[in-house]
Amino acid sequence: MSDLTVSRSPSMKRQARTSMLLRYLLAVLAIAFALFPVIWVFSASLDPVGGLSSQRLIPTNASLENYRMLLSGDERFPFLRWLWNSFYLATLNSVLAVLITSLSAYAFSRFRFRGRRNLLMTVFLVQVFPNILMMVALFLLLTQIGNYIPQLGIGSHGGLILVYLGGVMGINVWLMKGFFDSVPRDIDESAMVDGATHWQIFWMLIFPLVRPIVIVVGILTFIGTYGDYLLARVLLTDPEQYTLMVGLWFFIAEQYSDNWGAFAAGGLMAALPVVIIYLLLQDQIVGGLTQGAVKG
Amino acid sequence: MEANVRRDSGILGSVPTLILRLFALAVIDAFGIWLLYNMWSDGFYPLAIMLALVTLGLNVVFLYPRFYPIRWMAPGLALMALMALYPVLFTVYTAFTNYSTGHRLQKQQVIETTVEGPRNYYTPEDGINYTWEAFRSTEGGETTYSLWITDPEGNSFFALPDEPLIPAGEADISARDEEGVPTTIGSFRRIPSGQKLQLLDVISAREFGEPPATIQVTSFREAKATIQRFVYDAELDALIDRQTDTIYYASEEEGFFLDEDGETIFPGYQIVVGLENFRRFFSGPAISGPLLRVFVWTFVFSASTVALTFALGLFVALVFDHPDMAGRKLIRSLLIIPYTLPSVISVLIWRGLLNERLGVVNRTLEDLIGWAPAWLSDPTWAKIAILLINLWLGYPYMMLICSGALQAIPTDIYEAARVDGANAWQRFYNVTLPLLLVSVGPILISSFTFNFNNFNVIYLYNRGRPPIVGAETPAGHTDILVTYTFRLAFEGGQGSDFGLAAAITVVIFAILLVLTLINFRFTRVWEEIGENV
């Protein structure tokens, strides 16, 4: 490739320069398409009037009023409460998901037993069906469990976590098992000669080695849970327990056009942590994605 | 090594871990049995069976050493069985029942609620007539009423709500008037006869005494004993209404108790209806009308989304993945921002931008050309808007996938093509695209399945609207199968039809299963497992 570039004639150089200029032009267009809604919403969030119709790109009397209203703990829109709910649910779910799936993936990767292949297939196939399709069954299931254990019933964070955890195995076990397989088995065997148990090998040797995939699975689960709307909407009942996504939806569902500015501020604040995580870890996440995970 | 092998597969393991394991199992079993007992007696049979299987499975796995590997997966598998597999199986079962508003309960529950239900009592004509006096207590800030009743033989009772009748001799009477009627009983004070008439409505709406043997005030002078209106006759398999002398026979075809005229006792109960829901799904004239449209649009929506996002994502990847281009990393970071935003937020943003009267897009268009599309109320424009939004949401992902896959294509193939005189388009069409499709094929299929069920975009943008005029079940022009099913189950105008919703879900399951199996053939998944077994 490089030797061809060296021998290019002046006309080819000019052609190359034009094509590069075209690329930058397209880049500007593409970025405009990608960011126009975001910029527009940012401007809306600074508009103290907060109506949809009155909004201009550069708001007159720009102020942080909308942000102040949300963060000051307005009773109708307990934004901070919702933010906290989302954060702790997503964190708890991703930590538990990583533990559960890494244990399973270790077994799939390191043990040989009858029915292993079928079990792996089953784990994957069960999780092909998205939760949306089982909403009625899940609702009923939590209602019934809630008769005996209210902390895991309808309208409880415990029940929601349980449903989330029921859906973490599939693709995550596959991703992790693939990574575990790439860790040489010699490591386990030499440790075993030294008298280590499987648990010690897993926890002290393998787990630190597979940290990249653990981070990817953890982050993707966190983002997925944080952004979940439907399950939280159907299974939570009390506005105090809402997650941010459900809260924001109800927030604007009533008086949409009047609350536009406040929604814009809330949406941007809600999105910010996720966007930052993505941008910081984009290389690792892309690696995980290309192995077949789809944003959920 | 030998010692370690024995430790893994030995029956006992070390003593402390064994004790710990048995203790944990005992706790789980005690808890499981308690739950099972309660669920079974409350009639939650399917869940109870699943729970029993899971508990049994845990015991087997933790007691038999040959299942040692499964122990590692036990938490995951148990959760999966209860929270993912059980709902799937339950949904499949529901598809064969008439489960819906009016048919939520089991037959046994319907019998119980009808016979013992709080409103199903009546005062028979030939019942005992009591005379009554009313009492009131305001103890603890709550107003409670009670009755002093006397039957024709002159026996008196004190009647409190939800408590057995207290014979006069046992009541806590502190003062009586000249006729021997108490004026205070415990904290209750007698209501003067001047107020009795005013309070007649309040008092006659209440029941006194412990169900089923309650007393009801029927007139200013009289109170009567009420009796259960319905009794269940197991031999006839029928509910008998004693007030009207009507027999309601259980109909296993209808899921109702019916009398001869076809009058029903509400609610009905759940029955297995076989393929009825599927018949309605495929051939019912009222339902298949909107359903066919929904079905077609679901496919059009998913296929166009995949095609558009892939085309734009690939184009962007090709343009910007040029080694000489400065700031590639920055450009990529800016371009993936739509993908990083939680989709709930970005769809709601778009809903604001495309608002027909107030949104920025239409205000700008009105100013520029004096016309703007009806993004929300016109069926075609609403569909276009949804494809646009989904393109915006999805192309960064395809861009990431494509740039990864493009880098994996060896450069010497391009050189060879160039030497053979292929121009840029030919090189792309004959070399890049086929190689790319091999590696991103599975992702295109899983993207299709994802969008096939892309609830958020459809529902949050416009809730599937605009509505299809004249459709018998509520459906919208932009509804896809999942949002349509969601409406049937949760937002039905005439009540929820869980049975039909489940039948549609089973059809979606089948489609997903086929797509996934196709995907497996594409990927090397099978071979990968094969290698390691």
Tab-separated table of C-alpha atoms in Angstrom, chain B residues 116-263:
chain	number	residue	atom	x	y	z
B	116	GLU	CA	-68.861	-16.880	50.278
B	117	GLY	CA	-68.647	-13.548	48.523
B	118	PRO	CA	-69.558	-10.595	50.766
B	119	ARG	CA	-72.479	-9.441	48.667
B	120	ASN	CA	-74.056	-12.784	47.977
B	121	TYR	CA	-76.362	-12.912	50.996
B	122	TYR	CA	-80.048	-12.312	51.108
B	123	THR	CA	-82.806	-12.106	53.661
B	124	PRO	CA	-85.344	-14.819	52.980
B	125	GLU	CA	-89.048	-13.947	53.175
B	126	ASP	CA	-89.701	-16.589	55.789
B	127	GLY	CA	-86.720	-15.657	57.970
B	128	ILE	CA	-86.908	-14.590	61.600
B	129	ASN	CA	-88.041	-10.992	62.102
B	130	TYR	CA	-86.205	-9.095	64.763
B	131	THR	CA	-86.943	-5.702	66.197
B	132	TRP	CA	-83.859	-3.554	66.449
B	133	GLU	CA	-82.211	-0.638	68.156
B	134	ALA	CA	-79.013	0.914	66.841
B	135	PHE	CA	-75.907	1.758	68.819
B	136	ARG	CA	-72.919	3.845	67.948
B	137	SER	CA	-69.382	4.032	69.240
B	138	THR	CA	-66.795	6.658	68.358
B	139	GLU	CA	-63.980	5.010	70.214
B	140	GLY	CA	-60.549	5.465	68.660
B	141	GLY	CA	-61.861	8.180	66.344
B	142	GLU	CA	-63.782	5.655	64.234
B	143	THR	CA	-67.524	5.463	64.130
B	144	THR	CA	-68.798	1.899	64.550
B	145	TYR	CA	-72.417	0.833	64.563
B	146	SER	CA	-73.967	-2.138	66.290
B	147	LEU	CA	-77.437	-3.548	66.804
B	148	TRP	CA	-79.532	-4.705	69.723
B	149	ILE	CA	-82.005	-7.199	68.283
B	150	THR	CA	-84.910	-9.051	69.818
B	151	ASP	CA	-86.607	-12.040	68.217
B	152	PRO	CA	-90.377	-12.786	68.450
B	153	GLU	CA	-89.825	-15.000	71.502
B	154	GLY	CA	-88.239	-12.098	73.327
B	155	ASN	CA	-84.603	-13.257	73.237
B	156	SER	CA	-82.199	-10.359	72.710
B	157	PHE	CA	-78.754	-10.297	71.154
B	158	PHE	CA	-76.030	-7.751	70.718
B	159	ALA	CA	-74.698	-7.752	67.119
B	160	LEU	CA	-71.336	-6.254	66.162
B	161	PRO	CA	-69.937	-6.265	62.623
B	162	ASP	CA	-67.840	-9.370	61.867
B	163	GLU	CA	-68.300	-10.913	65.279
B	164	PRO	CA	-70.622	-13.693	66.454
B	165	LEU	CA	-73.889	-12.587	68.061
B	166	ILE	CA	-73.629	-11.959	71.797
B	167	PRO	CA	-76.621	-13.185	73.863
B	168	ALA	CA	-78.130	-10.484	76.083
B	169	GLY	CA	-76.878	-12.174	79.251
B	170	GLU	CA	-73.236	-11.975	78.145
B	171	ALA	CA	-73.212	-8.409	76.860
B	172	ASP	CA	-71.463	-5.689	78.845
B	173	ILE	CA	-74.586	-3.698	79.629
B	174	SER	CA	-74.098	-0.785	81.967
B	175	ALA	CA	-77.467	0.984	81.856
B	176	ARG	CA	-81.027	0.190	80.749
B	177	ASP	CA	-84.077	2.321	80.145
B	178	GLU	CA	-87.520	1.712	81.623
B	179	GLU	CA	-88.415	-0.880	78.895
B	180	GLY	CA	-85.319	-2.866	79.677
B	181	VAL	CA	-83.476	-1.864	76.458
B	182	PRO	CA	-79.844	-0.971	77.177
B	183	THR	CA	-78.715	2.628	76.689
B	184	THR	CA	-75.008	1.848	76.782
B	185	ILE	CA	-73.208	-1.387	75.983
B	186	GLY	CA	-69.448	-1.181	76.479
B	187	SER	CA	-68.349	1.873	74.552
B	188	PHE	CA	-71.553	1.884	72.471
B	189	ARG	CA	-74.321	4.369	73.169
B	190	ARG	CA	-77.829	3.929	71.951
B	191	ILE	CA	-78.946	6.104	69.039
B	192	PRO	CA	-82.048	8.065	70.098
B	193	SER	CA	-85.143	7.091	68.111
B	194	GLY	CA	-85.293	10.597	66.626
B	195	GLN	CA	-82.043	9.873	64.729
B	196	LYS	CA	-82.897	6.330	63.733
B	197	LEU	CA	-84.689	7.350	60.568
B	198	GLN	CA	-81.855	9.582	59.396
B	199	LEU	CA	-79.349	6.804	59.848
B	200	LEU	CA	-81.550	4.083	58.332
B	201	ASP	CA	-79.702	4.106	55.000
B	202	VAL	CA	-76.336	3.927	56.674
B	203	ILE	CA	-77.324	1.110	58.960
B	204	SER	CA	-79.240	-1.004	56.468
B	205	ALA	CA	-76.205	-0.958	54.156
B	206	ARG	CA	-74.224	-2.804	56.822
B	207	GLU	CA	-74.130	-6.352	57.976
B	208	PHE	CA	-73.890	-7.333	61.603
B	209	GLY	CA	-72.727	-10.579	63.075
B	210	GLU	CA	-70.142	-12.955	61.681
B	211	PRO	CA	-70.562	-14.152	58.074
B	212	PRO	CA	-72.287	-16.281	56.925
B	213	ALA	CA	-74.814	-15.782	59.739
B	214	THR	CA	-75.388	-12.056	59.522
B	215	ILE	CA	-78.209	-9.713	60.425
B	216	GLN	CA	-79.423	-6.981	58.109
B	217	VAL	CA	-81.825	-4.114	58.802
B	218	THR	CA	-84.663	-4.381	56.295
B	219	SER	CA	-87.022	-1.609	57.455
B	220	PHE	CA	-87.507	0.985	60.154
B	221	ARG	CA	-88.881	-1.689	62.463
B	222	GLU	CA	-87.443	-4.953	61.263
B	223	ALA	CA	-84.119	-6.656	60.944
B	224	LYS	CA	-83.673	-10.106	59.406
B	225	ALA	CA	-81.135	-12.874	59.441
B	226	THR	CA	-79.427	-13.222	56.067
B	227	ILE	CA	-78.392	-16.487	54.534
B	228	GLN	CA	-76.020	-17.451	51.738
B	229	ARG	CA	-77.632	-16.872	48.426
B	230	PHE	CA	-75.689	-19.479	46.482
B	231	VAL	CA	-74.849	-23.049	47.293
B	232	TYR	CA	-72.674	-25.349	45.237
B	233	ASP	CA	-74.047	-28.759	44.409
B	234	ALA	CA	-71.163	-31.048	43.544
B	235	GLU	CA	-73.377	-33.770	42.051
B	236	LEU	CA	-75.061	-31.450	39.592
B	237	ASP	CA	-71.834	-29.462	39.238
B	238	ALA	CA	-73.994	-26.394	39.543
B	239	LEU	CA	-74.458	-23.264	41.638
B	240	ILE	CA	-77.996	-22.884	42.989
B	241	ASP	CA	-79.411	-19.439	43.590
B	242	ARG	CA	-81.734	-19.849	46.575
B	243	GLN	CA	-83.199	-16.385	46.252
B	244	THR	CA	-84.572	-16.945	42.756
B	245	ASP	CA	-84.494	-20.762	42.691
B	246	THR	CA	-82.324	-20.811	39.596
B	247	ILE	CA	-79.796	-23.512	38.830
B	248	TYR	CA	-76.614	-22.399	37.086
B	249	TYR	CA	-74.842	-25.386	35.548
B	250	ALA	CA	-71.098	-25.314	34.972
B	251	SER	CA	-70.329	-25.187	31.262
B	252	GLU	CA	-66.891	-26.519	30.416
B	253	GLU	CA	-67.261	-25.136	26.881
B	254	GLU	CA	-67.938	-21.579	27.971
B	255	GLY	CA	-66.045	-21.296	31.240
B	256	PHE	CA	-69.170	-19.964	32.941
B	257	PHE	CA	-71.950	-21.097	35.246
B	258	LEU	CA	-75.054	-20.805	33.044
B	259	ASP	CA	-78.782	-21.105	33.661
B	260	GLU	CA	-81.277	-22.356	31.055
B	261	ASP	CA	-81.675	-18.916	29.506
B	262	GLY	CA	-77.955	-18.506	29.098
B	263	GLU	CA	-77.650	-16.050	31.981
